[in-house]
mmCIF file of C-alpha atoms and ligand atoms in Angstrom:
data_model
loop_
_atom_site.group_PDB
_atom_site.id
_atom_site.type_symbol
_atom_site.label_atom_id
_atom_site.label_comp_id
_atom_site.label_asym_id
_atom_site.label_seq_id
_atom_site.Cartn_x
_atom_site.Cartn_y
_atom_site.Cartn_z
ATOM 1 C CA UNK A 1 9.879 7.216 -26.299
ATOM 2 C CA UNK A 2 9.256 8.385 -22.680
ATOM 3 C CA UNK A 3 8.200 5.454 -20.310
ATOM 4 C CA UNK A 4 4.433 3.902 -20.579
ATOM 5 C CA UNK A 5 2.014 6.028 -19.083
ATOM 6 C CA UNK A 6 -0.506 5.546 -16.175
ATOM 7 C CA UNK A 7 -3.811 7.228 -14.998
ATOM 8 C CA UNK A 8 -6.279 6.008 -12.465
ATOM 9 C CA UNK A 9 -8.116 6.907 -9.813
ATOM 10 C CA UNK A 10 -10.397 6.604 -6.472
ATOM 11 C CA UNK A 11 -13.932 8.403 -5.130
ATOM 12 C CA UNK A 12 -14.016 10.111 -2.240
ATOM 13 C CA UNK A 13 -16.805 8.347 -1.247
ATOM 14 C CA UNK A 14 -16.611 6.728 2.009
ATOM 15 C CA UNK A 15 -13.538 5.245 3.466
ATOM 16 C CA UNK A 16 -11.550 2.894 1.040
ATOM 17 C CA UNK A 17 -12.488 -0.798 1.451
ATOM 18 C CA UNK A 18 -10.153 -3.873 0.221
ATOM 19 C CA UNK A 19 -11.369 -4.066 -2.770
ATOM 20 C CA UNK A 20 -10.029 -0.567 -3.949
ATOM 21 C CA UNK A 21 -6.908 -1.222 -2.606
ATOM 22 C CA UNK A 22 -6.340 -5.127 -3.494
ATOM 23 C CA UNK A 23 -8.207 -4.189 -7.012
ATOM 24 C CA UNK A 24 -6.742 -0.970 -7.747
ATOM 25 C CA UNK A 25 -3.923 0.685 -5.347
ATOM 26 C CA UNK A 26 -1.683 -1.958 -4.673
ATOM 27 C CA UNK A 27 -1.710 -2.249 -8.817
ATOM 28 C CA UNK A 28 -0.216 1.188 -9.215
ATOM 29 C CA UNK A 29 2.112 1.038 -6.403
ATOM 30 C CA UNK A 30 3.992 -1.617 -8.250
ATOM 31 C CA UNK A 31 3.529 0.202 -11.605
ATOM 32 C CA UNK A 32 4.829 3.537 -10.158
ATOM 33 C CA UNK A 33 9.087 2.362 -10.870
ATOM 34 C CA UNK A 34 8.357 1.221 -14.373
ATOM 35 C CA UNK A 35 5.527 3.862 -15.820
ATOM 36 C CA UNK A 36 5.173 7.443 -15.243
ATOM 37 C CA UNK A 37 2.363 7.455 -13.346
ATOM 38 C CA UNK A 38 -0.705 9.665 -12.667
ATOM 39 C CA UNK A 39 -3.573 9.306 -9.793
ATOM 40 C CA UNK A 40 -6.208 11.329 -9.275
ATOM 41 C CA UNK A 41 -8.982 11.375 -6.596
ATOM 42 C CA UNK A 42 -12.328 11.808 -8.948
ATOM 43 C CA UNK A 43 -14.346 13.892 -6.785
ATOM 44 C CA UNK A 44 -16.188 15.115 -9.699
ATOM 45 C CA UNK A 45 -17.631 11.895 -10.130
ATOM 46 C CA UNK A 46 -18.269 11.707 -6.634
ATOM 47 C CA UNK A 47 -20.857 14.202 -6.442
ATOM 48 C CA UNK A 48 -23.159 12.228 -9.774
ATOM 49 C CA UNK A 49 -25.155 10.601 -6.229
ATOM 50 C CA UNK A 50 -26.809 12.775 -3.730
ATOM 51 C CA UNK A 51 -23.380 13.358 -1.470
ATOM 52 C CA UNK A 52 -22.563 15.779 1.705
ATOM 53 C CA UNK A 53 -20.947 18.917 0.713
ATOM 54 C CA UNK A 54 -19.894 19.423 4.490
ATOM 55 C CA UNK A 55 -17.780 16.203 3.964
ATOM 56 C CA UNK A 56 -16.273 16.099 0.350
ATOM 57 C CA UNK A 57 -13.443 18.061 0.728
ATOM 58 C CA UNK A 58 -11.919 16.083 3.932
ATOM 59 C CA UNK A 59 -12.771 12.478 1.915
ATOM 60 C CA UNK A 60 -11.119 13.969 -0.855
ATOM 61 C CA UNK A 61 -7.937 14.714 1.683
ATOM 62 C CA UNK A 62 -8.155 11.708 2.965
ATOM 63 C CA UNK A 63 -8.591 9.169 0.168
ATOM 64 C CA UNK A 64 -5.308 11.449 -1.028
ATOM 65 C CA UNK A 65 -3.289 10.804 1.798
ATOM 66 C CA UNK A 66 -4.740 6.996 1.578
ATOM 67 C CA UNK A 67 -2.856 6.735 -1.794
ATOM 68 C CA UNK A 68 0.091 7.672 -0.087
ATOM 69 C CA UNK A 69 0.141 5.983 3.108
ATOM 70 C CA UNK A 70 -0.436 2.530 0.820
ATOM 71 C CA UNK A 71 2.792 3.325 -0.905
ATOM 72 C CA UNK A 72 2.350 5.565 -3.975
ATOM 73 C CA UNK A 73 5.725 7.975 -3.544
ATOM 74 C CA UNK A 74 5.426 11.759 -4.387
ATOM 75 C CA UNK A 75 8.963 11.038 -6.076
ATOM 76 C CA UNK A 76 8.133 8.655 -8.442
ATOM 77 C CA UNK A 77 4.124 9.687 -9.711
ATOM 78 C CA UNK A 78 1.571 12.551 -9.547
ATOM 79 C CA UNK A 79 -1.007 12.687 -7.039
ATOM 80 C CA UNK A 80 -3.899 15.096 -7.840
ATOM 81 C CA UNK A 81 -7.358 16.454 -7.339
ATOM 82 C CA UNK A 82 -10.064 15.762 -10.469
ATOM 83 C CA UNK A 83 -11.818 18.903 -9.880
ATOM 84 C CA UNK A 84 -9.017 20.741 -9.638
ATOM 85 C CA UNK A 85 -7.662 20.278 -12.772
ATOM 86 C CA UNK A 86 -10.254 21.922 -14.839
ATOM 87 C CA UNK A 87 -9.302 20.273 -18.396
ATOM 88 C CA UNK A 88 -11.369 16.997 -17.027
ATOM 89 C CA UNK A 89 -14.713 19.109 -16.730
ATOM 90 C CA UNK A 90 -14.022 21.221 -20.122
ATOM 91 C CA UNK A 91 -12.729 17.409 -22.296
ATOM 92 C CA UNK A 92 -15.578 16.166 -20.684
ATOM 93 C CA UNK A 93 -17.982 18.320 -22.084
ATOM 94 C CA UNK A 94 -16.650 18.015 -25.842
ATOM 95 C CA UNK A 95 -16.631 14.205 -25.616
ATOM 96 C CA UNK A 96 -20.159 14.634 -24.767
ATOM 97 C CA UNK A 97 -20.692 16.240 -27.871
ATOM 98 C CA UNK A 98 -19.681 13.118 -29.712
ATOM 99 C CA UNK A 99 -20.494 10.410 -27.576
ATOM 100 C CA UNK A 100 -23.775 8.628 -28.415
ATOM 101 C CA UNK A 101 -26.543 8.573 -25.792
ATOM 102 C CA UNK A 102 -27.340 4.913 -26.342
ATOM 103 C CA UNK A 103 -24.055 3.773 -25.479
ATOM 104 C CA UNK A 104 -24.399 5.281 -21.908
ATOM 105 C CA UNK A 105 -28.019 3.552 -21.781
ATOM 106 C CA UNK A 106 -26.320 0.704 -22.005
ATOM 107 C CA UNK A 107 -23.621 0.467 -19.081
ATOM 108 C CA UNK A 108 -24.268 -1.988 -16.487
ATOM 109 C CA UNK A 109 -22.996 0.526 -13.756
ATOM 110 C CA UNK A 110 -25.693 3.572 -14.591
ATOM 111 C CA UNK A 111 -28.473 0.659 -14.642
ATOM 112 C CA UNK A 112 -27.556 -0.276 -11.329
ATOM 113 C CA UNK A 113 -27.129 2.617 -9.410
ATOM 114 C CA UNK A 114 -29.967 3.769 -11.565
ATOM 115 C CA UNK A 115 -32.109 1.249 -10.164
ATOM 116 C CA UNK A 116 -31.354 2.494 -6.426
ATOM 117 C CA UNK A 117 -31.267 6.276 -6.745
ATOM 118 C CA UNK A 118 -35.127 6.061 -8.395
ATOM 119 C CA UNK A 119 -35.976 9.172 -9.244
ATOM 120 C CA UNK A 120 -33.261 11.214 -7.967
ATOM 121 C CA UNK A 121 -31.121 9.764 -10.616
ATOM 122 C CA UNK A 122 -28.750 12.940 -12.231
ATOM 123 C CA UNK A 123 -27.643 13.340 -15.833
ATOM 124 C CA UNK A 124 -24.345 13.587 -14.254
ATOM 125 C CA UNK A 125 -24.695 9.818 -13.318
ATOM 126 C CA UNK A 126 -25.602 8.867 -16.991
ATOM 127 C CA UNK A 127 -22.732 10.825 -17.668
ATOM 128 C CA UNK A 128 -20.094 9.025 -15.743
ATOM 129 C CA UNK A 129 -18.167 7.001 -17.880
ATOM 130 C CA UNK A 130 -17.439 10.147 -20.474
ATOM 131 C CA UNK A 131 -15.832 12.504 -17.977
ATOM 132 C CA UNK A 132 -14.327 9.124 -16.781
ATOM 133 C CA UNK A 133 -12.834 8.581 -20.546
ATOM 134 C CA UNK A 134 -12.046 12.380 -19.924
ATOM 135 C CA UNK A 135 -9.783 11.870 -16.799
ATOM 136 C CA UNK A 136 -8.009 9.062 -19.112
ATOM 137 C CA UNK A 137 -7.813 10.904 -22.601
ATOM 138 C CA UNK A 138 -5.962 13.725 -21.026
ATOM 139 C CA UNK A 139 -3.108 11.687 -19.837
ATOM 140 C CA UNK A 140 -2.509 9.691 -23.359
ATOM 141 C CA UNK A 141 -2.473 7.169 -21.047
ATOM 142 C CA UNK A 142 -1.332 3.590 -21.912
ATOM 143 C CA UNK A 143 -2.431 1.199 -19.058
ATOM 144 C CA UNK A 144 -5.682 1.751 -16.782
ATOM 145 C CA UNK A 145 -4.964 -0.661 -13.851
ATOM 146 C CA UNK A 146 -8.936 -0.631 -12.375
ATOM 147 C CA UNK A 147 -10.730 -3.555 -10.689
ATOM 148 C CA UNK A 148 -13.081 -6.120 -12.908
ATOM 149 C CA UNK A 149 -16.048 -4.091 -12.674
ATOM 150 C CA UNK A 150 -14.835 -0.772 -14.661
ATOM 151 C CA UNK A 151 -14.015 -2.742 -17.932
ATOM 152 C CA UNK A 152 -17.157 -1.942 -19.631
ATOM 153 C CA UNK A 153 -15.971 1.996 -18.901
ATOM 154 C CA UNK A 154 -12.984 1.446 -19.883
ATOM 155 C CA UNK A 155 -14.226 -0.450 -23.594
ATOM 156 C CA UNK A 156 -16.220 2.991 -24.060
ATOM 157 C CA UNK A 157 -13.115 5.384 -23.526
ATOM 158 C CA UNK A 158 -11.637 3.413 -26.216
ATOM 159 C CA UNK A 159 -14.397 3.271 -28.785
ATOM 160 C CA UNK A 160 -15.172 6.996 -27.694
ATOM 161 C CA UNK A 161 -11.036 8.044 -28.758
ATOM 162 C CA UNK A 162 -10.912 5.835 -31.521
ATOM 163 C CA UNK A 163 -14.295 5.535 -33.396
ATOM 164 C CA UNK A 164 -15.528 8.821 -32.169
ATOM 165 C CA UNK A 165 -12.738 11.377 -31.613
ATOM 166 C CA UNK A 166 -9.892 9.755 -33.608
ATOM 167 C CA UNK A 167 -11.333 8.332 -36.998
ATOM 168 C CA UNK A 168 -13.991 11.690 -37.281
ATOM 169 C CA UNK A 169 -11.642 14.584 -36.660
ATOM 170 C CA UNK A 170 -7.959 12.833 -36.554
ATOM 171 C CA UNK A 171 -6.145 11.524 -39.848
ATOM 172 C CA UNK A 172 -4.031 7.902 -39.746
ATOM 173 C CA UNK A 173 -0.969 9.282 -38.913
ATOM 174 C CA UNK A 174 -2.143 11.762 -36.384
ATOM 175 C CA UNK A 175 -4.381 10.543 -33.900
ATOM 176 C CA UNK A 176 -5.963 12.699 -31.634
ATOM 177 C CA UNK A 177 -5.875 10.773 -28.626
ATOM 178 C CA UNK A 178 -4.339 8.133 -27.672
ATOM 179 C CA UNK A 179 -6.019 4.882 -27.079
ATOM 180 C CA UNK A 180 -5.657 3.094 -23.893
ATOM 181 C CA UNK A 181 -5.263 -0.348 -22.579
ATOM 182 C CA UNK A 182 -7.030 -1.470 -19.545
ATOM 183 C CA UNK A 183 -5.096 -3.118 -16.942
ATOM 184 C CA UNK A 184 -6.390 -5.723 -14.878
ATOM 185 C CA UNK A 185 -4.999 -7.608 -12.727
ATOM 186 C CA UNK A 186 -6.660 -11.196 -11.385
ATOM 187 C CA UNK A 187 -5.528 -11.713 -8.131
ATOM 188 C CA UNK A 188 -7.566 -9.170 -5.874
ATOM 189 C CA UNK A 189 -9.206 -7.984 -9.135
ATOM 190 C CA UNK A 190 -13.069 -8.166 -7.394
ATOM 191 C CA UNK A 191 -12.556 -8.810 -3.910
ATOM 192 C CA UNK A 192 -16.423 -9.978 -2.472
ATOM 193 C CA UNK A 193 -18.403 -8.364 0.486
ATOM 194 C CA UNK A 194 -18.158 -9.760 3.736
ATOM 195 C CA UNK A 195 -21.695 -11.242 3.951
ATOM 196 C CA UNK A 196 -22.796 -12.235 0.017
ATOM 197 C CA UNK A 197 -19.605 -14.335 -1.430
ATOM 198 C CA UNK A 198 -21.930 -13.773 -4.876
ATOM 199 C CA UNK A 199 -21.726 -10.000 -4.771
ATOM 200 C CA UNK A 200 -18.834 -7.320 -4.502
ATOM 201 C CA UNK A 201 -17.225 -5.390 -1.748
ATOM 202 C CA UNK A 202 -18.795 -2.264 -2.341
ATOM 203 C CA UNK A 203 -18.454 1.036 -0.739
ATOM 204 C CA UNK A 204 -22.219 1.860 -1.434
ATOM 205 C CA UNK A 205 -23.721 -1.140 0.326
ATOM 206 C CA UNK A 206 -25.875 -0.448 3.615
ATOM 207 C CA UNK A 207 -24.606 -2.958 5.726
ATOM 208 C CA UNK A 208 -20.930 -1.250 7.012
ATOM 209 C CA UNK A 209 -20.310 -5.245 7.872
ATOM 210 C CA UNK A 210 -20.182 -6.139 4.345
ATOM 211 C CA UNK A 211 -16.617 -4.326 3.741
ATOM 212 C CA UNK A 212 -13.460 -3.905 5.590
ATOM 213 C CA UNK A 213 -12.290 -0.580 5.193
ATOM 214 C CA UNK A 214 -8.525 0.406 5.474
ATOM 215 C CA UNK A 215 -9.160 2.643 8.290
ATOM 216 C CA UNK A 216 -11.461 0.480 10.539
ATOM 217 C CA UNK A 217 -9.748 -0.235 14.103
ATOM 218 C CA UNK A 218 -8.475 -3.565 14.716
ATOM 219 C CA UNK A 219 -10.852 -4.346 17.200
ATOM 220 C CA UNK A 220 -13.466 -3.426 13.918
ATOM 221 C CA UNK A 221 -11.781 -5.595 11.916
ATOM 222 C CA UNK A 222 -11.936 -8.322 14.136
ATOM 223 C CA UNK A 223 -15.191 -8.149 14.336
ATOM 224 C CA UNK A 224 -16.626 -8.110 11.072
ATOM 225 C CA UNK A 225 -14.273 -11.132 10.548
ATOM 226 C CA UNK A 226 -16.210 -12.684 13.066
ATOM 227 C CA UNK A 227 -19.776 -12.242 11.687
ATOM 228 C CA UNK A 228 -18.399 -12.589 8.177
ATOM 229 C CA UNK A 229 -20.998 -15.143 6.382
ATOM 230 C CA UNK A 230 -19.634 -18.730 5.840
ATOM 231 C CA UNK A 231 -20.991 -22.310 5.084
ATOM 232 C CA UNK A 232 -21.023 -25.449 7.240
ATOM 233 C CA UNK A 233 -17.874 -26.869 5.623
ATOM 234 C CA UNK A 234 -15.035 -27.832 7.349
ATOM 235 C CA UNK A 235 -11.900 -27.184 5.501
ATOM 236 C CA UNK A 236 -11.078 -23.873 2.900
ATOM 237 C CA UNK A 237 -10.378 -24.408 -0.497
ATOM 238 C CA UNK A 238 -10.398 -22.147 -3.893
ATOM 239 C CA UNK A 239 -12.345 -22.376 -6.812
ATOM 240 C CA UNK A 240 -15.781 -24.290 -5.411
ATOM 241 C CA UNK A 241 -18.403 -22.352 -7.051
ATOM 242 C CA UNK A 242 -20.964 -23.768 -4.018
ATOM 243 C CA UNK A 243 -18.764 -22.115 -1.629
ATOM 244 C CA UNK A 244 -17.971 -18.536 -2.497
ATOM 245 C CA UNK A 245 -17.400 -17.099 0.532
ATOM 246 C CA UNK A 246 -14.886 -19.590 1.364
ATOM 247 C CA UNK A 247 -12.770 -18.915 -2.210
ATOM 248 C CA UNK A 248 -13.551 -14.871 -1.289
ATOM 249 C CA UNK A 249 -11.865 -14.939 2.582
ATOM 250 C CA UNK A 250 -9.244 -17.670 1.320
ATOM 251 C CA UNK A 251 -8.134 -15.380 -1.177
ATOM 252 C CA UNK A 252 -7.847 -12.307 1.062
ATOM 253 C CA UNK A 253 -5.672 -14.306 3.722
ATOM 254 C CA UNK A 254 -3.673 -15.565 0.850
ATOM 255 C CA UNK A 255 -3.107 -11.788 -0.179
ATOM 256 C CA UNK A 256 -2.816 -9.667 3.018
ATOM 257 C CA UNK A 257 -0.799 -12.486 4.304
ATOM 258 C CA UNK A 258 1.602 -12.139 1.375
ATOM 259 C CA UNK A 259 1.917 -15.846 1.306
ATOM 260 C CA UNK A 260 0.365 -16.807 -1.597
ATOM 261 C CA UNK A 261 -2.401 -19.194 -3.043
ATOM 262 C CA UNK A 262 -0.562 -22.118 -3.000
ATOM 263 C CA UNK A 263 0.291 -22.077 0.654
ATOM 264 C CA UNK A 264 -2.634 -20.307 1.494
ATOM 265 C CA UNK A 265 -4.786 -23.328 0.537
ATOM 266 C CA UNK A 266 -2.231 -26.078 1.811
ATOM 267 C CA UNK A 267 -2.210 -24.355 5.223
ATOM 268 C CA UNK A 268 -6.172 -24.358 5.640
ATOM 269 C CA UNK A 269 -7.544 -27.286 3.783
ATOM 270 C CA UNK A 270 -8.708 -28.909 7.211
ATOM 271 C CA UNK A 271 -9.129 -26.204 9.335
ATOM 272 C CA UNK A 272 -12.264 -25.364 10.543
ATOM 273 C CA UNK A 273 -13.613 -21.721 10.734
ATOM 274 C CA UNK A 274 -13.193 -21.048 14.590
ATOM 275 C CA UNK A 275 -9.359 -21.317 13.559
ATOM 276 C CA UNK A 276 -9.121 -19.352 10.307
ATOM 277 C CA UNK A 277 -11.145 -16.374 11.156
ATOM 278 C CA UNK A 278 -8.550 -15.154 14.207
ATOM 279 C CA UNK A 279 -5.866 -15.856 11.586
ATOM 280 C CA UNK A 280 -7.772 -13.907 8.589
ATOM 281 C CA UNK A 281 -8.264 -11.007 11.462
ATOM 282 C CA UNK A 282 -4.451 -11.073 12.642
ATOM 283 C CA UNK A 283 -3.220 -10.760 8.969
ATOM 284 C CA UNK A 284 -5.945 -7.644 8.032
ATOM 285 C CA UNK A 285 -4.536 -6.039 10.578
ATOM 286 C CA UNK A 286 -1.061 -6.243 10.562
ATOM 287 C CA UNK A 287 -1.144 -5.672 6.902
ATOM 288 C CA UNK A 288 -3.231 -2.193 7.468
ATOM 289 C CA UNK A 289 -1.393 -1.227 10.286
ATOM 290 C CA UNK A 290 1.526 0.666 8.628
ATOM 291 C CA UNK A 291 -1.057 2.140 6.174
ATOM 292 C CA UNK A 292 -3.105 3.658 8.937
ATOM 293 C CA UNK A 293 -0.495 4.717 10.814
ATOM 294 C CA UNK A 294 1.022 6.669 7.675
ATOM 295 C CA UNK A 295 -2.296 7.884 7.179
ATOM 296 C CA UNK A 296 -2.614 9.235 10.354
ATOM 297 C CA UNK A 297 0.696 11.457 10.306
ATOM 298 C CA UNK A 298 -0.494 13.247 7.128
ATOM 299 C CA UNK A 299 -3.686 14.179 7.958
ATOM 300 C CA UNK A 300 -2.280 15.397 11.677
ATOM 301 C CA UNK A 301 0.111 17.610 9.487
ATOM 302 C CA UNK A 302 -1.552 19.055 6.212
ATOM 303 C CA UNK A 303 1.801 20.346 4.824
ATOM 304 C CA UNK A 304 3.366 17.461 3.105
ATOM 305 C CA UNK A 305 -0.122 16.567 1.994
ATOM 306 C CA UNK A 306 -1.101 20.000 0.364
ATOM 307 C CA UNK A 307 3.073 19.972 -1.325
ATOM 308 C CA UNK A 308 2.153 17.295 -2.996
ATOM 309 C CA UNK A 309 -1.218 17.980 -4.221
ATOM 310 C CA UNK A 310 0.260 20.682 -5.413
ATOM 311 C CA UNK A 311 2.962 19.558 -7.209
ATOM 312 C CA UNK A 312 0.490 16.558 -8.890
ATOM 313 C CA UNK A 313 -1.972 19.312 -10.041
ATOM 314 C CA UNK A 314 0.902 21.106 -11.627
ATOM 315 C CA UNK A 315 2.061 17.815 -13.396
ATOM 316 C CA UNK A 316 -1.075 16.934 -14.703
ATOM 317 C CA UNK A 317 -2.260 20.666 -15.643
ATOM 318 C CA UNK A 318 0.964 20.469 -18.206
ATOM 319 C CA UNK A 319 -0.229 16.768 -19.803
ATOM 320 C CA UNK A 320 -3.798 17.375 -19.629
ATOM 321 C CA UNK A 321 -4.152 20.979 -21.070
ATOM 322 C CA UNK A 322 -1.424 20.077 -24.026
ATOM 323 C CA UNK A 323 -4.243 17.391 -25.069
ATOM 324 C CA UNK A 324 -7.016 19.215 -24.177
ATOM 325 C CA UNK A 325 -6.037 21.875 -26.930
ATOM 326 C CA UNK A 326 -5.600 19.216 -29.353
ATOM 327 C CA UNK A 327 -9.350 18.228 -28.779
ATOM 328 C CA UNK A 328 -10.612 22.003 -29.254
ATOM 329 C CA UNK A 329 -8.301 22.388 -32.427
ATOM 330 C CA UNK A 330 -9.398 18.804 -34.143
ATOM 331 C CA UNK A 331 -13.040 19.907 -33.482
ATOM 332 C CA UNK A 332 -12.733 23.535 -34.839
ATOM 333 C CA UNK A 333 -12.650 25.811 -32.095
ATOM 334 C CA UNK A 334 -11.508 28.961 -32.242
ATOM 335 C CA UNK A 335 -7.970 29.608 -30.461
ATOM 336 C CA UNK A 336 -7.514 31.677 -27.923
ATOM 337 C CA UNK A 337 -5.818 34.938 -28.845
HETATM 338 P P1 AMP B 401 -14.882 2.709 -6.475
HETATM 339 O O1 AMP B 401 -14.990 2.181 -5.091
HETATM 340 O O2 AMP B 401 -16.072 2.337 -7.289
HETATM 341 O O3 AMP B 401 -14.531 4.160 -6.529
HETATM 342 O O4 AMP B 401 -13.690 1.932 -7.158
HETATM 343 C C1 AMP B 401 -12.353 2.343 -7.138
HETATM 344 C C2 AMP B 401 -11.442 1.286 -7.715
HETATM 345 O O5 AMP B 401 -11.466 0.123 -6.890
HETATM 346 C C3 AMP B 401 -11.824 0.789 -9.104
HETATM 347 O O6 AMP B 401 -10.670 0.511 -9.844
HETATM 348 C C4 AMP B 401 -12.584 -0.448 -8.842
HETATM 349 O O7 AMP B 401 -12.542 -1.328 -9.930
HETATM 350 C C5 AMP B 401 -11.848 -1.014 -7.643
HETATM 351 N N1 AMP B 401 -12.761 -1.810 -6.833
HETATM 352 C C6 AMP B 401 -13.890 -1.371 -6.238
HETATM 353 N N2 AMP B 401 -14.501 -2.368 -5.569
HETATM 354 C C7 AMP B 401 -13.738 -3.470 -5.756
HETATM 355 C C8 AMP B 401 -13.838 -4.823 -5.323
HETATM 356 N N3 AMP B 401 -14.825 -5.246 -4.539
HETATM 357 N N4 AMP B 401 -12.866 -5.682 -5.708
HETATM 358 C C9 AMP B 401 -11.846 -5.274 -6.480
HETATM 359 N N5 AMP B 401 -11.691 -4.022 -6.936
HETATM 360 C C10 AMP B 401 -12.623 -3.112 -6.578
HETATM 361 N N1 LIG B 402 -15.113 4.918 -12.222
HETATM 362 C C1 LIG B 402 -13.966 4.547 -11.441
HETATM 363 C C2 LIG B 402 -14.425 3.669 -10.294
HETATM 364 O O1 LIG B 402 -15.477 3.788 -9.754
HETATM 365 C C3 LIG B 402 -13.237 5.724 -10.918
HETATM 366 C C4 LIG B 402 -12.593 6.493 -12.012
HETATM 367 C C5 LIG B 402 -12.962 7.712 -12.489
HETATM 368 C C6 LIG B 402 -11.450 6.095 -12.746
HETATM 369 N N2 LIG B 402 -12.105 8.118 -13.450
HETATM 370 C C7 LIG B 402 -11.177 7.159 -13.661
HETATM 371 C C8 LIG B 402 -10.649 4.964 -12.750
HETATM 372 C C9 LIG B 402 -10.128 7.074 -14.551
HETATM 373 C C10 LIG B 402 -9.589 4.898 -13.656
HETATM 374 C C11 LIG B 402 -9.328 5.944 -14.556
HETATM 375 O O2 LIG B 402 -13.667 2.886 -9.891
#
């Protein structure tokens, strides 16, 4: 037995905020020494909202080199491109072939972006959360580390291997696929916008001062930090369910700190929000500093960027397309000659 595997990934869409990196990133950064793991940018699920073609393929760069500047090492995982691994579109397509329409009804994500895209809403959106089991499948992957609010995606990839792919067309002792695990962690694990303690950090929201992303300038930073919504209480504490935006900016100072709850909470219990946000501001930025930096070195020179994109793609085209076969032979389809 090989080491536990890993797959997740990132949208190009927009810079990355906190919450992908505190929910997601800095999960498979630690994972990287102890599971073999894989990370993909999904710009094919990028493009299930109205998006800018002139800008996708830079994002897509970018969020890339964001994974590596925040510590994921060429060395030790794979770092690749959805769309250009073709076996996501093509197991994507025969999961939908199996995968019961009410169960996509159903997901709390499509009803909410639903909701804002009116009538401009694509099948590809409904779609989401197969080519998203897909992207997983292909890896037999045995952990997804993902933030709180991909569970319910992550439940359907399961019941879409097991109830769908594996007890239809596999036997007991040969699955087809492999059914994953989903990984997620608590600390960081929804990380709230800047302005509504009740609702996440979210790359889609309108107001650009409800997130911090990891590229925003310092003097950026400090701002938002600024206007960041509070309440008239003196003192920060965790776990008042009055005060959410107090638990929400006490737990990212904790974090970005690196010091910890415990101390976090001892060291601000009486002090009064003129003093904690320049202190909240000082830690964001030193703790994005290095990552920006790094980022900013590999997009000035593409080639170390485009070696390992290259090397990733080639990694995952030998995992994926070894399961992707198994799919087409378990559902009938004739081989290739
Ligand atoms: P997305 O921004 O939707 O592409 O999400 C990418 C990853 O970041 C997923 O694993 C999400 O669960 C995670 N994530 C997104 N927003 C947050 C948040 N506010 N707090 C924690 N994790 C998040
Ligand atoms: N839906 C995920 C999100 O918005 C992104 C994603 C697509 C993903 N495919 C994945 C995450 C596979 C983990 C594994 O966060």
């Amino acid at each position: 037995m090989g080491r536990p595997r890993v797959l997740s990934g990132v949208q190009p869409t927009g810079a990355l905020h906190l919450g992908n990196w505190l929910g997601a990133i800095r999960n498979w950064v630690d994972l990287q020494d102890s599971h073999d793991t894989f990370v993909c940018v999904v710009d094919l699920h990028a493009i299930t909202v109205p998006h800018a073609p002139e800008r996708l393929a830079q994002d897509t760069l970018s969020t890339a080199a964001l994974y590596l500047a925040c510590g994921m090492d060429p060395q030790r995982c794979s770092i690749f491109i959805q769309s250009q691994v073709s076996a996501h579109s093509e197991l994507g397509w025969l999961l939908n072939c199996v995968t019961p329409l009410n169960w996509l009804e159903r997901m709390i994500q499509f009803k909410e972006k639903a909701v804002k895209h009116g009538d401009n809403v694509s099948v590809g959106l409904l779609d989401y959360p197969v080519l998203m089991a897909a992207d997983i499948l292909l890896y037999d992957a045995d952990l997804v580390p993902v933030g709180e609010d991909q569970k319910q995606h992550l439940e359907l990839a399961r019941d879409i291997a097991q109830q769908r792919v594996n007890a239809r067309f596999g036997s007991k002792d040969a699955p087809v696929l492999k059914v994953p695990k989903p990984m997620i962690l608590k600390e960081g694990a929804r990380v709230m916008s800047l302005t509504d303690g009740r609702s996440k950090m979210s790359k889609s929201d309108p107001n650009e001062g409800s997130r911090i992303t990891l590229l925003d300038p310092p003097e950026l930073i400090t701002k938002k930090i600024k206007r960041a919504k509070t309440d008239p209480e003196r003192g920060l504490e965790f776990g008042n369910p009055d005060r959410p935006e107090t638990d929400n900016l006490l737990g990212l100072y904790s974090i970005l700190s690196g010091i910890g709850r415990e101390a976090a909470a001892a060291e601000c219990a009486e002090m009064g929000w003129g003093q904690f946000k320049p202190l909240l501001a000082e830690a964001t930025v030193a703790a994005l500093e290095p990552i920006q930096a790094r980022h900013r070195e590999l997009m000035a020179d593409r080639s170390e960027l485009d070696r390992v994109l290259t090397e990733g793609q080639q990694n995952a085209e030998t995992v994926a397309n070894a399961t992707l076969q198994r799919v087409r032979d378990a559902l009938g389809l004739a081989k290739r000659s």
